[in-house]
XYZ file of C-alpha atoms in Angstrom:
548
model
C 0.028 -0.102 -0.060
C 0.869 3.571 -0.355
C 0.349 6.455 2.326
C 1.079 9.840 1.553
C -0.006 10.725 5.111
C -0.725 8.674 8.008
C -3.333 9.659 10.786
C -3.567 8.522 14.648
C -5.371 5.129 13.266
C -2.314 4.195 11.285
C 0.120 4.937 13.856
C -1.927 3.125 16.396
C -1.434 -0.226 14.454
C 2.158 0.558 13.605
C 3.218 0.987 17.362
C 0.686 -1.898 18.324
C 2.306 -4.218 15.734
C 5.819 -3.074 16.631
C 5.019 -3.944 20.395
C 3.771 -7.420 19.489
C 6.924 -8.158 17.511
C 9.113 -6.758 20.366
C 7.407 -9.055 22.439
C 7.906 -12.386 20.634
C 11.572 -11.382 20.234
C 12.549 -10.142 23.836
C 13.985 -13.294 24.680
C 16.520 -13.250 21.569
C 17.387 -9.434 22.475
C 17.995 -10.577 26.191
C 20.550 -13.319 24.762
C 22.601 -10.481 22.814
C 24.135 -9.322 26.675
C 27.600 -8.768 26.428
C 28.466 -10.310 29.593
C 27.822 -14.163 29.947
C 26.203 -13.957 33.273
C 22.470 -14.496 33.676
C 20.859 -11.217 34.021
C 20.475 -10.160 30.192
C 17.267 -8.314 30.352
C 17.287 -5.397 27.668
C 14.790 -7.309 25.552
C 12.676 -7.686 28.600
C 12.879 -4.158 29.726
C 12.474 -2.507 26.331
C 9.285 -4.858 25.418
C 7.894 -3.845 29.197
C 8.221 -0.069 28.387
C 7.033 -0.562 25.017
C 3.852 -2.610 26.393
C 3.030 0.125 28.888
C 3.042 2.608 26.023
C 0.559 0.929 23.868
C -1.526 -0.125 26.885
C -2.157 3.430 27.421
C -3.309 4.291 23.973
C -5.633 0.669 23.955
C -9.053 1.984 23.314
C -7.993 5.485 22.570
C -9.359 5.175 19.125
C -8.418 8.792 17.664
C -7.656 9.880 14.175
C -5.288 12.343 15.494
C -1.872 11.073 15.417
C -0.586 14.267 17.929
C -3.026 12.816 20.469
C -2.018 9.129 19.922
C 1.512 9.834 19.822
C 1.191 11.889 23.227
C -0.285 9.571 25.140
C 1.832 6.641 23.709
C 4.983 8.650 25.073
C 3.032 9.378 28.407
C 2.851 5.279 28.842
C 6.402 4.590 27.860
C 7.431 7.503 30.231
C 5.674 6.000 33.264
C 6.566 2.215 32.305
C 10.120 2.806 31.506
C 12.344 0.027 32.967
C 16.155 -0.251 32.671
C 18.482 2.195 30.858
C 17.311 0.769 27.512
C 13.393 1.541 28.184
C 14.493 4.927 29.564
C 16.095 5.887 26.375
C 13.146 4.190 24.503
C 10.740 6.246 26.399
C 12.848 9.533 25.431
C 12.785 8.496 21.805
C 8.831 8.236 21.864
C 8.812 11.665 23.808
C 10.860 13.206 21.062
C 8.512 11.717 18.356
C 5.471 12.965 20.154
C 7.002 16.091 20.298
C 7.315 16.332 16.652
C 3.685 15.192 15.949
C 2.203 17.489 18.730
C -1.155 19.311 17.800
C -1.399 17.170 14.167
C -4.081 15.441 13.074
C -2.271 13.859 9.981
C 1.565 14.029 8.627
C 3.225 13.532 5.491
C 6.870 11.785 5.063
C 8.731 14.994 5.735
C 6.529 15.701 8.886
C 7.132 12.286 10.235
C 11.084 12.100 9.381
C 11.284 15.506 11.553
C 9.576 13.805 14.160
C 12.014 10.890 14.045
C 14.790 13.640 14.190
C 13.098 14.794 17.417
C 13.150 11.352 18.811
C 17.216 10.911 18.168
C 17.705 14.335 19.587
C 15.795 13.558 23.012
C 17.482 10.205 23.377
C 20.821 11.990 23.337
C 19.974 14.579 25.607
C 18.886 11.947 28.081
C 22.131 10.401 28.369
C 24.507 12.148 30.158
C 27.692 10.579 28.247
C 26.407 9.189 24.795
C 28.106 5.991 23.896
C 28.047 5.313 20.204
C 27.458 1.616 18.770
C 24.165 1.661 20.776
C 20.702 2.198 20.319
C 21.517 5.750 20.309
C 23.609 5.482 17.255
C 20.543 3.534 15.800
C 18.157 5.992 16.227
C 20.405 8.506 14.993
C 21.244 6.885 11.614
C 17.574 5.966 11.169
C 16.479 9.756 11.946
C 19.311 11.251 9.750
C 18.300 8.825 6.798
C 14.695 9.700 7.138
C 15.525 13.593 6.954
C 18.065 12.969 4.019
C 15.703 11.113 1.759
C 13.256 12.760 -0.839
C 10.624 9.759 -0.513
C 7.165 11.042 -0.171
C 5.520 7.862 0.514
C 5.422 6.982 4.039
C 5.886 3.088 3.315
C 8.852 4.172 1.542
C 10.106 6.468 4.150
C 9.793 3.676 6.708
C 11.627 1.426 4.315
C 14.615 3.697 4.395
C 14.483 4.130 8.357
C 14.587 0.439 8.573
C 17.317 -0.197 6.189
C 19.547 2.302 7.864
C 18.691 1.235 11.184
C 19.914 -2.352 10.335
C 22.972 -0.908 8.461
C 23.779 0.933 11.831
C 23.030 -1.837 13.949
C 25.651 -4.201 12.109
C 28.308 -1.762 12.466
C 27.650 -1.617 16.307
C 30.161 -4.104 17.115
C 32.993 -2.122 15.029
C 32.145 0.898 17.285
C 32.318 -0.640 20.651
C 35.008 -3.239 21.412
C 33.222 -5.239 24.051
C 30.375 -5.914 21.317
C 33.022 -7.329 18.787
C 34.636 -9.309 21.598
C 31.590 -11.106 22.369
C 30.259 -11.513 18.783
C 27.126 -9.957 19.196
C 25.438 -6.350 18.173
C 24.127 -3.638 20.501
C 20.946 -5.371 22.180
C 19.356 -1.769 22.830
C 19.774 -1.191 19.041
C 18.270 -4.391 17.963
C 15.262 -3.971 20.176
C 14.564 -0.571 18.294
C 15.392 -1.970 14.914
C 12.739 -4.877 16.056
C 10.137 -1.730 16.990
C 10.936 0.083 13.721
C 10.521 -3.026 11.273
C 7.320 -3.866 13.219
C 6.123 -0.573 12.319
C 7.009 -0.517 8.759
C 5.601 -4.139 8.293
C 2.103 -2.787 9.730
C 2.150 0.200 7.478
C 3.281 -2.020 4.375
C 0.912 -4.817 4.782
C -1.937 -2.890 6.376
C -2.056 -5.030 9.292
C -4.982 -4.037 12.221
C -2.920 -4.864 14.916
C -4.492 -5.936 18.201
C -2.379 -5.455 21.574
C -1.055 -8.897 22.666
C -1.418 -9.638 26.343
C 1.545 -10.338 28.324
C 2.334 -10.071 32.157
C 5.963 -8.666 32.459
C 7.500 -9.225 35.982
C 6.008 -6.787 38.093
C 8.292 -4.979 40.683
C 6.796 -5.185 44.002
C 6.661 -2.670 46.547
C 7.380 -3.515 50.198
C 6.569 -1.114 53.227
C 8.866 -1.022 56.181
C 6.172 -2.688 58.343
C 5.422 -6.486 58.647
C 2.379 -8.670 57.877
C -0.405 -9.582 59.908
C 1.018 -12.600 61.474
C 4.457 -11.506 62.132
C 6.179 -12.492 65.302
C 8.099 -9.826 66.652
C 10.801 -11.530 69.193
C 12.673 -8.387 70.014
C 10.376 -5.285 70.376
C 12.746 -2.230 70.345
C 14.333 -1.052 67.226
C 17.363 0.607 68.820
C 19.630 3.070 66.790
C 22.573 5.284 68.193
C 26.106 6.525 67.386
C 28.936 6.003 69.512
C 31.788 8.604 69.477
C 34.654 6.316 69.977
C 37.528 4.797 67.678
C 36.191 3.026 64.641
C 38.598 -0.109 65.263
C 36.164 -0.943 68.534
C 33.315 -1.540 66.123
C 33.932 -5.447 65.940
C 34.002 -6.197 69.354
C 31.309 -4.244 70.427
C 29.316 -6.029 67.581
C 30.412 -9.470 68.948
C 29.302 -8.064 72.513
C 25.785 -7.224 71.467
C 24.987 -10.145 69.438
C 23.365 -12.264 72.408
C 21.147 -9.173 73.159
C 18.902 -9.078 70.112
C 18.926 -9.617 66.353
C 19.313 -7.688 63.022
C 22.725 -5.717 64.433
C 24.184 -3.724 62.185
C 27.504 -1.945 63.548
C 29.493 0.208 61.250
C 32.561 1.799 62.356
C 34.155 4.795 60.446
C 37.239 6.996 61.604
C 36.029 8.288 65.230
C 32.139 7.098 65.200
C 30.639 4.004 65.442
C 26.736 3.873 63.977
C 24.835 1.167 65.921
C 21.494 -0.484 65.026
C 19.789 -3.627 66.984
C 16.458 -5.117 67.664
C 16.296 -5.871 71.545
C 14.050 -6.539 74.301
C 16.574 -4.059 76.459
C 17.397 -1.182 75.099
C 19.152 -0.134 78.258
C 21.471 -2.894 78.322
C 22.867 -2.069 74.996
C 23.304 1.665 75.709
C 24.898 0.711 79.022
C 27.486 -1.311 76.999
C 27.800 1.214 74.439
C 28.563 4.035 76.818
C 31.621 2.392 78.364
C 33.422 3.002 74.614
C 32.495 6.764 74.543
C 29.910 9.377 74.134
C 26.281 8.463 72.781
C 24.538 10.730 70.036
C 21.668 10.323 67.966
C 19.691 7.571 70.261
C 16.442 6.682 68.747
C 14.309 3.630 70.179
C 11.160 2.745 68.857
C 8.504 0.180 70.088
C 7.895 -2.140 67.163
C 5.100 -3.886 68.627
C 3.480 -1.030 69.327
C 3.927 0.487 65.898
C 2.608 -3.128 64.498
C -0.636 -2.665 66.407
C -1.015 0.726 64.783
C -0.482 -0.835 61.281
C -2.945 -3.356 61.845
C -5.391 -0.805 63.189
C -4.700 1.401 60.206
C -5.267 -1.659 57.989
C -8.594 -2.116 59.579
C -9.585 1.502 59.472
C -8.846 1.429 55.515
C -11.087 -1.858 55.191
C -14.165 0.185 56.773
C -13.328 3.099 54.566
C -13.664 0.816 51.494
C -16.853 -0.442 53.128
C -18.346 3.076 53.148
C -18.073 3.204 56.873
C -16.703 6.365 58.522
C -13.482 6.141 60.180
C -11.531 9.053 61.455
C -7.996 8.801 60.407
C -5.318 11.297 61.875
C -3.313 12.766 59.061
C 0.328 12.864 60.082
C 2.793 15.796 59.845
C 5.322 15.425 57.300
C 8.545 13.879 58.253
C 11.896 15.665 57.217
C 13.424 12.393 55.404
C 12.220 9.194 53.806
C 14.241 6.506 51.926
C 12.994 4.443 49.028
C 15.516 1.583 47.724
C 15.571 -1.238 44.962
C 16.697 -4.611 46.430
C 16.474 -8.400 45.318
C 16.413 -11.244 47.926
C 14.152 -11.538 51.063
C 17.419 -10.859 53.382
C 18.769 -7.925 51.731
C 15.102 -6.342 51.632
C 14.847 -7.310 55.554
C 18.183 -5.348 56.136
C 17.106 -2.344 54.253
C 13.912 -2.209 56.376
C 15.806 -3.048 59.744
C 17.966 0.284 58.842
C 14.918 2.360 58.378
C 14.245 2.608 54.693
C 10.614 3.240 53.958
C 9.917 1.449 50.793
C 11.952 -1.704 49.282
C 10.907 -2.352 45.801
C 11.931 -5.910 44.901
C 13.935 -5.526 41.837
C 17.543 -5.399 40.462
C 18.742 -7.673 37.643
C 16.225 -9.307 35.410
C 13.452 -7.199 37.105
C 13.882 -3.629 36.917
C 11.304 -1.631 38.336
C 9.941 1.251 36.256
C 9.561 4.818 36.571
C 5.924 4.296 37.551
C 7.088 1.514 40.420
C 9.478 4.206 41.931
C 6.940 7.183 41.350
C 4.055 5.166 43.626
C 6.699 4.786 46.328
C 7.394 8.481 46.406
C 3.626 9.300 46.129
C 2.705 7.264 49.596
C 5.641 9.015 51.425
C 4.587 11.937 53.589
C 7.891 13.609 53.662
C 9.482 16.860 52.883
C 12.946 15.048 51.009
C 12.992 11.460 49.687
C 16.374 9.542 49.084
C 16.137 7.047 46.284
C 18.912 4.305 46.208
C 18.805 2.253 42.976
C 21.459 -0.051 43.910
C 21.899 -1.030 40.372
C 23.366 0.819 37.450
C 20.618 -0.156 35.034
C 17.988 1.326 37.509
C 19.339 5.009 38.006
C 17.895 6.299 34.830
C 14.606 5.250 36.070
C 14.820 6.716 39.283
C 16.322 10.015 37.935
C 13.068 10.227 35.298
C 10.774 9.605 38.413
C 12.299 12.268 40.481
C 12.195 14.757 37.586
C 8.346 13.712 37.100
C 7.711 13.986 41.001
C 6.725 17.244 42.578
C 8.112 16.460 45.621
C 11.819 16.861 46.617
C 13.550 13.802 45.309
C 17.360 12.890 45.575
C 18.601 10.136 43.909
C 21.922 8.898 45.182
C 23.389 6.796 42.260
C 24.347 3.396 44.050
C 25.040 0.818 41.610
C 25.228 -2.018 44.315
C 23.485 -3.306 47.455
C 26.496 -2.832 49.525
C 26.708 0.980 48.355
C 22.895 1.486 49.127
C 23.311 -0.292 52.614
C 26.548 1.819 53.383
C 24.613 5.042 52.782
C 21.713 4.275 54.692
C 24.153 3.292 57.851
C 26.033 6.706 57.277
C 22.728 8.792 56.896
C 22.412 11.491 59.803
C 18.881 12.758 60.013
C 20.214 15.972 61.880
C 21.912 17.137 58.751
C 20.404 19.321 55.997
C 19.692 18.054 52.515
C 22.694 19.089 50.548
C 24.947 17.832 53.424
C 23.369 14.389 53.499
C 23.333 14.287 49.627
C 27.105 15.034 49.701
C 27.775 12.751 52.656
C 26.028 9.721 51.012
C 27.682 10.323 47.643
C 31.067 10.203 49.463
C 29.946 7.218 51.749
C 29.210 5.366 48.457
C 32.632 5.689 46.773
C 34.387 3.975 49.818
C 32.727 0.841 49.193
C 34.262 -1.565 46.948
C 31.779 -4.391 45.552
C 32.110 -8.022 44.167
C 30.111 -10.692 43.147
C 30.170 -14.259 42.180
C 27.726 -15.746 39.375
C 27.821 -18.459 36.822
C 28.378 -17.900 32.730
C 25.745 -18.822 30.576
C 27.702 -19.335 27.597
C 30.847 -19.905 26.376
C 32.935 -16.636 25.556
C 36.332 -14.650 26.131
C 36.623 -11.641 27.715
C 39.542 -9.437 27.929
C 41.962 -12.580 27.229
C 39.811 -14.904 29.829
C 38.210 -18.204 28.405
C 34.726 -18.687 29.814
C 32.962 -21.866 29.503
C 29.229 -22.175 30.374
C 28.771 -23.198 33.834
C 31.770 -21.470 35.230
C 31.691 -19.557 38.471
C 32.600 -15.809 37.360
C 34.265 -13.295 40.032
C 33.160 -9.622 39.242
C 34.726 -6.734 40.531
C 32.903 -3.407 39.957
C 30.903 -5.063 37.574
C 33.870 -6.602 35.416
C 34.945 -10.247 35.358
C 38.253 -10.651 36.987
C 38.087 -14.128 37.977
C 36.851 -17.685 36.512
C 36.916 -20.944 38.264
C 35.031 -24.154 39.410
C 34.083 -23.195 43.273
C 31.901 -20.131 43.857
C 33.766 -20.152 47.232
C 37.153 -20.200 45.913
C 36.267 -17.549 43.490
C 34.695 -15.280 45.980
C 38.140 -15.714 47.793
C 39.969 -14.633 44.805
C 37.694 -11.708 44.250
C 38.370 -10.327 47.727
C 41.932 -10.598 47.305
C 41.697 -8.301 44.325
C 39.833 -6.030 46.312
C 41.679 -5.906 49.551
C 44.371 -3.547 50.214
C 46.093 -1.971 52.998
C 43.384 0.437 53.867
C 40.766 -2.062 53.824
C 38.791 -2.414 57.478
C 35.615 -4.279 56.681
C 34.360 -7.118 54.510
C 30.900 -7.809 54.177
C 29.319 -10.761 52.546
C 25.785 -11.062 51.678
C 25.217 -15.021 50.458
C 22.510 -15.803 48.114
C 19.383 -18.294 47.863
C 21.637 -21.180 46.443
C 24.199 -21.006 49.512
C 23.372 -22.798 53.030
C 23.795 -21.120 56.373
C 26.379 -23.698 56.986
C 28.524 -23.093 54.247
C 28.300 -19.158 54.478
C 29.557 -19.662 58.082
C 32.389 -21.989 56.880
C 33.312 -19.186 54.564
C 33.383 -16.553 57.119
C 35.260 -18.545 59.277
C 38.044 -19.047 56.731
C 38.239 -15.054 55.881
C 38.649 -14.276 59.201
C 41.383 -16.594 59.937
C 42.937 -15.368 56.446
C 42.422 -11.534 57.339
C 42.737 -11.200 61.216
C 42.925 -7.617 60.966
C 39.552 -7.104 59.210
C 36.307 -6.975 60.368
C 34.266 -9.635 58.476
C 30.293 -9.471 58.454
C 27.978 -12.222 56.618
C 24.148 -11.763 56.346
C 21.979 -13.715 54.481
C 20.818 -11.822 51.431
C 18.881 -14.682 49.703
C 19.313 -13.259 46.304
C 18.754 -15.017 43.120
C 21.710 -15.733 40.493
C 24.366 -14.330 42.638
C 26.067 -16.873 44.891
C 27.809 -13.785 46.990
C 27.591 -9.931 46.925
C 30.989 -8.787 48.622
C 32.002 -5.505 49.886
C 35.213 -4.048 51.069
C 35.686 -0.899 52.778
């Protein structure tokens, strides 16, 4: 067919068909992950983002391409997951800007809209990297502007052709792609979208949205469930103004006094968190080390009863029964963190994080997921800890959209996030805390142990499917057969003469006995370092490791 112009109905069929195609190919796009680790999620993220976009226009039935594209962009913006999803949402946002207020567009106007999409995508990335989805949209947009095609089917043919040419060039632009013998996964996702749009127009496809259920990120409040058994009733937090070298012995001394102990020393300060039934005994032992500051004791049983009462009040409200619910005054600070694994989630909750979003590798929360947490918080200032480099852009996008004061601390790992929470000072002003948390995250070296999902070679290291992989700051440094041995080698790479603390979070595939044995071995190997071990229960990663 030939199209001199396209309207809202045509554009609807184009993007819905594109969404369906991307859904069908999402696992293939995931498999293009450069690293041979089991967390390639570009296809999942882009498909979930685009599905959120087309869901926004479902049932719209508008002939206006401007109206359709505007709603599409809004859906993508709120549903954006991962860096690839955020960039895709910005492409759609730019295209929407180019189509704004138009009932129908011709080839020239559509080409300009694609150019707007490319421009918006580049602006969204602080340091644009060629050889990625950015290169693909730029090449496609430039070809659209330069061609003299008047028929929009022919224009889309040019766009798709040039997108494929650039996609095939991505390994030449990014050495990591060339070594892995793959094209850029984000670029492939975009190519599939463009091809789906082209096919819908060329073959006059009347597309229907295919129903999928992408993994939903779960928002968890800091309070427990109705059947919770609170063994230790007082959440006790304070600071000891004392030499940080005394932190390890103090932690050992208070172990019998409760659970959820977190004792972190830094220079002349020791920060303490514990759940206990006798806060006085803990404080009495602490004051022997030095002066106490910022003491905070909460009765968790009382808070839990209030939560259950609040739930009952909301049930009554749903049944149209009047219930007087007192509106609390906004607190100064609140925290939102992203975490994967029940153990790690509980640690964040114990440290006072208000909402923990279940997510991380393979399950990046969307902008909407983060926005919902922010909206539910009655606080003047809200800190967000993404704890994963692929979630930072979604968090930043949520912060930009929100009408609240949201500060994103760009943590790229769970240990960084936990360190930030422990070093937070509620008495400081916002700017002071932001600076302090960014400095705190830089003190943390992060490592991890997972397994290889395919044979490959990275930086001269030969990797076989099933090998244990040791990563330091996201880069593969060690390969072996034993996860404990590889973890030990990773720590050797991270520890230096300034190191004081090793923290281990063991995953769902590691038993408590194995974790304890590994910890004891490290304590013998590094007698001058404090070694802490926590159940993280995270999937895919046998160990998350940090050195401070």
